[in-house]
XYZ file of C-alpha atoms in Angstrom:
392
model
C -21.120 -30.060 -25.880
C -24.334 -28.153 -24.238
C -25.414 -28.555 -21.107
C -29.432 -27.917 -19.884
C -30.878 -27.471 -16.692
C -34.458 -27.640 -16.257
C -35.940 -27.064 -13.006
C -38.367 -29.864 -11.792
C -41.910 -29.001 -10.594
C -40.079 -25.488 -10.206
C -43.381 -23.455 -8.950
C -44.426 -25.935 -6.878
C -40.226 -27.044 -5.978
C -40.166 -22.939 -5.251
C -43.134 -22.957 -2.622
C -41.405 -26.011 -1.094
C -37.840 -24.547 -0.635
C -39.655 -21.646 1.221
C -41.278 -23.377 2.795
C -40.318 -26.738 4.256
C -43.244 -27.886 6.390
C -44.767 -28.846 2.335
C -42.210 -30.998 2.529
C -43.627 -34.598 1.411
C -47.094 -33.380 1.023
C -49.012 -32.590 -2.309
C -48.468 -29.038 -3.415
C -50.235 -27.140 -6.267
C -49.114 -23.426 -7.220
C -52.585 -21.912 -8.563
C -53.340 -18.502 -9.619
C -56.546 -17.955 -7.194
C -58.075 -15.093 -6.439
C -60.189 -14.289 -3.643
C -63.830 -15.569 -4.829
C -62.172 -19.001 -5.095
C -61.839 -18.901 -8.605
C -58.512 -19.942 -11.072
C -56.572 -22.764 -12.235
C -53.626 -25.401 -11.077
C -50.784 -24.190 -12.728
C -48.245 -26.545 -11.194
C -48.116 -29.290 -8.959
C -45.751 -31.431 -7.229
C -45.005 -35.651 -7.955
C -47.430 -36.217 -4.683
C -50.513 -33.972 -6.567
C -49.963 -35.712 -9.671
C -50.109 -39.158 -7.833
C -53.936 -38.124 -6.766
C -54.939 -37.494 -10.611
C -54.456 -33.704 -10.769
C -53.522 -32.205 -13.668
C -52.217 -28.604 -14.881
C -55.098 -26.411 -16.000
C -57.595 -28.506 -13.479
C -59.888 -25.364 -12.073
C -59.398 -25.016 -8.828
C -63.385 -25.439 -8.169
C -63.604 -28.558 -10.117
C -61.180 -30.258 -8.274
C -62.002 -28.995 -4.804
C -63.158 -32.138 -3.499
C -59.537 -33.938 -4.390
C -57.818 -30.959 -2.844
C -59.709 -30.750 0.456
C -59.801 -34.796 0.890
C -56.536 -35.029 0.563
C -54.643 -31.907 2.442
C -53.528 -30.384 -0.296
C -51.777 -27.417 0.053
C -52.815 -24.807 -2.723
C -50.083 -21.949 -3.028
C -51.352 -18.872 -4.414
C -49.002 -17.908 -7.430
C -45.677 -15.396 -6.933
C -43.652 -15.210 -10.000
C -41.829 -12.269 -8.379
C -40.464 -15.058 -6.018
C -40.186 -17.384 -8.743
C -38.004 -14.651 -10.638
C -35.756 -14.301 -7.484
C -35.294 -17.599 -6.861
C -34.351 -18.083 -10.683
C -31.827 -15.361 -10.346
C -30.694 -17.260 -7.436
C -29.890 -20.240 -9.153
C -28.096 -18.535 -11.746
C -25.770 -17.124 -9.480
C -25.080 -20.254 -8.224
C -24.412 -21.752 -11.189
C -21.826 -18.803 -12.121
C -19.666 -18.819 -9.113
C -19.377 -22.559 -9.779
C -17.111 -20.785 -12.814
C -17.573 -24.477 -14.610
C -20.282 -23.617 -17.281
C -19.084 -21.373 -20.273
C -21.378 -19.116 -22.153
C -24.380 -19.610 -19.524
C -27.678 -18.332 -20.257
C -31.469 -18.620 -18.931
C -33.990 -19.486 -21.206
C -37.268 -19.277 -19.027
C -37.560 -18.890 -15.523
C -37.071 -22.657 -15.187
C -34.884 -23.471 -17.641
C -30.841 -22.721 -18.588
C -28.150 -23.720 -21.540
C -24.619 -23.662 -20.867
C -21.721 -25.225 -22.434
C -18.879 -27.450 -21.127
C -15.440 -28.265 -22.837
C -15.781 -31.855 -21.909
C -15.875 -34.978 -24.716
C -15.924 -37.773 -22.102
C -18.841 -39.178 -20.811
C -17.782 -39.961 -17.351
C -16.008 -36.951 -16.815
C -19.173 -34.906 -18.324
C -21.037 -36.783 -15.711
C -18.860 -36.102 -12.729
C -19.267 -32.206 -12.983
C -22.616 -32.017 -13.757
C -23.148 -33.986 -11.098
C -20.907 -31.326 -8.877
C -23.283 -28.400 -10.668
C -26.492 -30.389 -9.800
C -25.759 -30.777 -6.161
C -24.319 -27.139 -5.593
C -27.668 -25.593 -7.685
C -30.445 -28.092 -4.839
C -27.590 -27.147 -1.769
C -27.924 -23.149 -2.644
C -31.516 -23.005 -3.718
C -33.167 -26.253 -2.545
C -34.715 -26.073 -6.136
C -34.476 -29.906 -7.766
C -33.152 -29.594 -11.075
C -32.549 -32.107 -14.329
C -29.754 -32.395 -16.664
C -28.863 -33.022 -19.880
C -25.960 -32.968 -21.859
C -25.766 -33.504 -25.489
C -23.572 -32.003 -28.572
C -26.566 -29.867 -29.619
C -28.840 -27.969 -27.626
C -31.969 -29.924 -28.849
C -30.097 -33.410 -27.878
C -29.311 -31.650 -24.317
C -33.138 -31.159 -24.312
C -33.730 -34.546 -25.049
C -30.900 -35.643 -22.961
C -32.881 -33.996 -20.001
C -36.637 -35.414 -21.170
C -34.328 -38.806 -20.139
C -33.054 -37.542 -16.798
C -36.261 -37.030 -15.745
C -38.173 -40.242 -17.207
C -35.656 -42.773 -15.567
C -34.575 -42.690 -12.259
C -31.779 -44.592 -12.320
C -30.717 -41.939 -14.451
C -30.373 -39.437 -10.956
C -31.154 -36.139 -12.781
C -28.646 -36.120 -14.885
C -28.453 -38.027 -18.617
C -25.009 -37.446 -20.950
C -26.193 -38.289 -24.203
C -22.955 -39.077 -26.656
C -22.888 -39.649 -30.046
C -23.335 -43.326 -30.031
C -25.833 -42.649 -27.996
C -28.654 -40.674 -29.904
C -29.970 -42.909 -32.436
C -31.378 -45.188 -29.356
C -32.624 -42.151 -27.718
C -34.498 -40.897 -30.610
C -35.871 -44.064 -31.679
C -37.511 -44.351 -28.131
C -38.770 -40.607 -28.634
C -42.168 -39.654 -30.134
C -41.225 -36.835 -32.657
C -44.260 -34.386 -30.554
C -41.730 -34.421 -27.666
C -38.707 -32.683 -29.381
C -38.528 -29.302 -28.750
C -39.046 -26.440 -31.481
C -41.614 -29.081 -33.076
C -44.454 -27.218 -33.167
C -48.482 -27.979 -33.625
C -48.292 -27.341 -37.741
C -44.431 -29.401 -38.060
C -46.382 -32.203 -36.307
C -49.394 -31.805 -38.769
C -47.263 -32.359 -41.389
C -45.237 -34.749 -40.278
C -48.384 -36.746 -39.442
C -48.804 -36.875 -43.228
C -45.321 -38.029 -43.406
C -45.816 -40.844 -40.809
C -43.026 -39.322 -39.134
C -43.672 -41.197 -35.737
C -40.792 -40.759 -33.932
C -37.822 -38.313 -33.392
C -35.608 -40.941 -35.336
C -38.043 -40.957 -37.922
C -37.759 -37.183 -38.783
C -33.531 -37.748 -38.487
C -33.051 -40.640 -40.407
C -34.886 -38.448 -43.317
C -33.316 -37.732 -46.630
C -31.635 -33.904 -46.233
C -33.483 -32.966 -49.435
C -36.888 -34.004 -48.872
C -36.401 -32.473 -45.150
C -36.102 -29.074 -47.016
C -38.514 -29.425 -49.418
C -41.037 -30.125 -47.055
C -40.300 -28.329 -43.880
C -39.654 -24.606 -42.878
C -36.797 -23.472 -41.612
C -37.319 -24.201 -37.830
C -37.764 -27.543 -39.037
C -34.930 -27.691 -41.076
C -33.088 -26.481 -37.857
C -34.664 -28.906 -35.874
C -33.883 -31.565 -38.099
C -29.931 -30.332 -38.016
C -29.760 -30.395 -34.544
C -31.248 -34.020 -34.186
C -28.672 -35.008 -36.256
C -25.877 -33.296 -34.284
C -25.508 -30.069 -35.802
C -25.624 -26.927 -33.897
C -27.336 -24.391 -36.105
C -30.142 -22.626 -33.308
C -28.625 -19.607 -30.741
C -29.872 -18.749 -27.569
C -30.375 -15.252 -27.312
C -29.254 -13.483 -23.866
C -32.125 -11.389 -24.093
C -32.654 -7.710 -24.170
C -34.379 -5.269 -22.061
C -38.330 -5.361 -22.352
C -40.005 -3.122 -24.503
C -43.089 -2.888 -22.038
C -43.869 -4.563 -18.468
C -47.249 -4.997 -17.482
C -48.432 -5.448 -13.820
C -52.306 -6.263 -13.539
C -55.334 -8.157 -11.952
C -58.838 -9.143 -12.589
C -60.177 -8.712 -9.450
C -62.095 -11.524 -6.899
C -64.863 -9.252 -6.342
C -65.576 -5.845 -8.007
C -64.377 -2.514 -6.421
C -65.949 0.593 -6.846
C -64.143 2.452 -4.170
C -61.536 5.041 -5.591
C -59.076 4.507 -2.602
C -58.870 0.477 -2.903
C -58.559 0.930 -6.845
C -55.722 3.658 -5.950
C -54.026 1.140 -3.673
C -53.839 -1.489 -6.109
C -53.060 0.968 -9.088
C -49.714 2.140 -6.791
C -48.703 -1.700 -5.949
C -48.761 -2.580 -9.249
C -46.381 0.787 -10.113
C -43.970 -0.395 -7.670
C -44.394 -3.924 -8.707
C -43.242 -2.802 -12.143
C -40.666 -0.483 -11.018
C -39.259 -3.427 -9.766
C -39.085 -5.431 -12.619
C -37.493 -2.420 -14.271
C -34.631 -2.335 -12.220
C -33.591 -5.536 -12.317
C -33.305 -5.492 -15.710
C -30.961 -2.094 -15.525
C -34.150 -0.150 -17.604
C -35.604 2.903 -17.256
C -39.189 4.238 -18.686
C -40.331 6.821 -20.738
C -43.886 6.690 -20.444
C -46.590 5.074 -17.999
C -49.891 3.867 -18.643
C -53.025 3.048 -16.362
C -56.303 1.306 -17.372
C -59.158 -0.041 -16.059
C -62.520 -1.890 -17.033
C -65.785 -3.500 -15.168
C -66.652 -7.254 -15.789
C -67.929 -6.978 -19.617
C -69.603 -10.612 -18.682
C -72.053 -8.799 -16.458
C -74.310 -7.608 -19.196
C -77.036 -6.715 -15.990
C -74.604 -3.465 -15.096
C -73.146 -0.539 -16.878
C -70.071 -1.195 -18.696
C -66.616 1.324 -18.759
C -63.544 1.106 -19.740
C -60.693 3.711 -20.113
C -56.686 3.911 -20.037
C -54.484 6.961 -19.970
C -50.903 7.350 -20.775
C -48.233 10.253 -19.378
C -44.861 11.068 -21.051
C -42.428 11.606 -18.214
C -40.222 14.275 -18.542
C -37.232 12.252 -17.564
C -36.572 8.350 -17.377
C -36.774 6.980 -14.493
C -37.133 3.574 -12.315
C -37.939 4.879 -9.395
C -41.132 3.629 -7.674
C -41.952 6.898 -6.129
C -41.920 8.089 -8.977
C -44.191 6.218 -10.823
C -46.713 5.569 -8.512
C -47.480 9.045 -8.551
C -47.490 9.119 -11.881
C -49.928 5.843 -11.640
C -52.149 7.366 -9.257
C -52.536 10.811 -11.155
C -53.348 8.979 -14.408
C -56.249 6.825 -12.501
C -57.928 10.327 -11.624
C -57.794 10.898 -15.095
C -59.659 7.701 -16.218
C -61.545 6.559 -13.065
C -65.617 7.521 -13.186
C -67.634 6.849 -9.677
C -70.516 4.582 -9.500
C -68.968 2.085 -11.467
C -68.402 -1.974 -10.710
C -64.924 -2.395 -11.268
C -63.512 -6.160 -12.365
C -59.895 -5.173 -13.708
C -56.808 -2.550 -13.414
C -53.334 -2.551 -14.550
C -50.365 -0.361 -14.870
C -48.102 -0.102 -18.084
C -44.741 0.938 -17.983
C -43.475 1.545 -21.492
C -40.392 3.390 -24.070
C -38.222 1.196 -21.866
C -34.230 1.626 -22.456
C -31.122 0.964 -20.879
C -30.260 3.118 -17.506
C -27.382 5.641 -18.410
C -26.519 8.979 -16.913
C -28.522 11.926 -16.980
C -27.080 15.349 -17.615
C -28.563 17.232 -13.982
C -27.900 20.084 -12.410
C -25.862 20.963 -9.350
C -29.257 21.197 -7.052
C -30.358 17.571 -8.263
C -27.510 15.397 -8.759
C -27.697 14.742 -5.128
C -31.031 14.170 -4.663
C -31.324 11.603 -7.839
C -28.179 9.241 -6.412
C -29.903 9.456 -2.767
C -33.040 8.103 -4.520
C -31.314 5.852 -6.407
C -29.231 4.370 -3.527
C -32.942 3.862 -1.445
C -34.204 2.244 -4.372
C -30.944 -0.816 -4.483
C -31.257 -0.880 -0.340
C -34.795 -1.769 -0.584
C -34.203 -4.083 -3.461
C -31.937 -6.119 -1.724
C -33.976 -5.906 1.747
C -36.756 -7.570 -0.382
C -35.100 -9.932 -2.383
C -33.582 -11.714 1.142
C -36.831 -10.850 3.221
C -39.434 -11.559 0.472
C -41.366 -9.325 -1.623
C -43.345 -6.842 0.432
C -41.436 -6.321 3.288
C -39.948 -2.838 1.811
C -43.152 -0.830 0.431
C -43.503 3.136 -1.015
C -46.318 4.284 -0.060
């Protein structure tokens, strides 16, 4: 049986935890920038209750938000990644949940070897509580025998509240479930699998299970197919662990345009150290690092540039020394005066596992001292927030 976790409100939950005077007040996470621009990307039960919705722009809905003290978080997925990582930790030294694995930032899949219902219930209940004592994040549950029914077993938890966060969906169970459950809700049914199942008059989630096997397969693709399986109690879909990232990105489009050299250099090196970061923590190193920048193409009234520039390093590294003065060379290469500029980024890239390095007797030293700064200010900003280590 497969269990799934889903964090409720998380960005908005996240902003709270930190944060307890938001407590009982509407919160919205947004990405804003300095001019006042961007959009609600989250939002707590109390902002919904006023009529805000995700993707409202923050200027539209201004009026709401000053009316009614909202708060209006700015967006930080680096604490959103921590706090993640916090949770599963958590979860693991719990030692209850086999083959445990995070799907997003906000969600997880684990599995426990447990057929009864009330016992199901009774340590998911014990995982719920420890995951909101450790992390004060509010999280959902569902448990089902395949890891689409968990997700549906969780779109339950949530609806109901007698439910308490936590639904166990058994076998008996799902045809009720699905019957009650509009086929656009189950997950891996995408916009063209509900196109054609619109054809079909394939209404609800029942509808697409209850289907002949055959005609499922002559009509659908295999995600569907899979989809269909799993409604029907199957397992047949794997959640991947995940792998290292091929690239991370780190970049902004700025409030107000900068032409200054200096202010473009001190964003160019905090977004270096912002990806060195990143790098780490998934045990990577980099082979190569990119910088680019570019003024506002939607003022048409001043002159337009834009330019990158890449560097081969000569050795792998994650250290953020490192590459933010290989960042801060490669804006000199691409950065012209005189110019308005609206957006800058930094590219690290030829990302692959950390692994020893054959050195020399005169650097071995020096590398492991480096290395050991890098995991003390790691930690230091993972417990004290992000920002209160910085390379300069």
């Amino acid at each position: 049986m497969f269990l799934h976790i889903d964090c409720n409100s998380y960005f908005a939950s996240c902003e709270i935890a930190t944060d307890p005077s938001l407590e009982g007040r509407p919160v919205v996470v947004a990405n804003v920038n300095e001019a006042g621009g961007g959009i609600v990307l989250a939002l707590n039960k109390e902002a919904k209750a006023l009529g805000l919705k995700r993707g409202n722009p923050v200027f539209q809905v201004k009026r709401v938000l000053d009316e009614n003290h909202v708060a209006v978080c700015r967006a930080d997925h680096k604490k959103y990644r921590r706090i993640s990582q916090q949770l599963m930790e958590a979860v693991r030294s719990q030692d209850l949940v086999l083959n445990f694995v995070q799907y997003s930032v906000d969600e997880f899949f684990g599995e426990l070897p447990v057929d009864d219902a009330q016992a199901a219930r009774h340590y998911i209940k014990l995982i719920k509580e420890h995951i909101e004592a450790s992390t004060h994040i509010p999280v959902s549950c569902g448990y089902a025998p395949t890891y689409t029914l968990a997700k549906v077993a969780t779109h339950y938890a949530k609806l109901y509240e007698g439910y308490k966060g936590i639904c166990v969906m058994m076998p008996e169970n799902r045809e009720v479930a699905l019957r009650k459950l509009p086929v656009n809700e189950v997950w891996g049914i995408g916009r063209q699998l509900r196109k054609r199942m619109m054809l079909l008059n394939v209404v609800t989630a029942w509808d697409f299970a209850s289907m002949d096997p055959n005609r499922v397969k002559q009509e659908f693709n295999t995600q569907g197919v899979n989809t269909y399986r799993e409604l029907n109690g199957q397992p047949c879909i794997t959640i991947d662990r995940g792998g290292l990232q091929s690239s991370i990105m780190q970049s902004r489009t700025f409030g107000f345009m900068i032409d200054d050299r200096e202010k473009l250099a001190a964003e160019v090196r905090k977004f270096a150290s912002d990806c060195s970061i990143k790098l780490r923590a998934q045990k990577g190193e980099c082979g190569s690092v990119s910088v680019f920048l570019a003024t506002n193409r939607h003022r048409t009234d001043l002159a337009q540039y834009h330019n990158s520039a890449s560097l081969k390093l000569t050795k792998r590294t994650s250290d953020s020394v490192a590459l933010m003065k290989a960042a801060e060379q490669l804006l000199g290469q691409v950065y012209k005066p005189f110019f308005q500029y609206k957006q800058a980024g930094v590219v690290l890239a030829d990302i692959r596992p950390e692994e020893g390095h054959q050195l020399d007797l005169f650097t071995v030293e020096v590398d492991e001292k480096r290395r050991k700064l890098m995991e003390v200010a790691d930690r230091i900003n993972e417990k004290f927030g992000s920002g209160t280590v910085e390379f300069k």
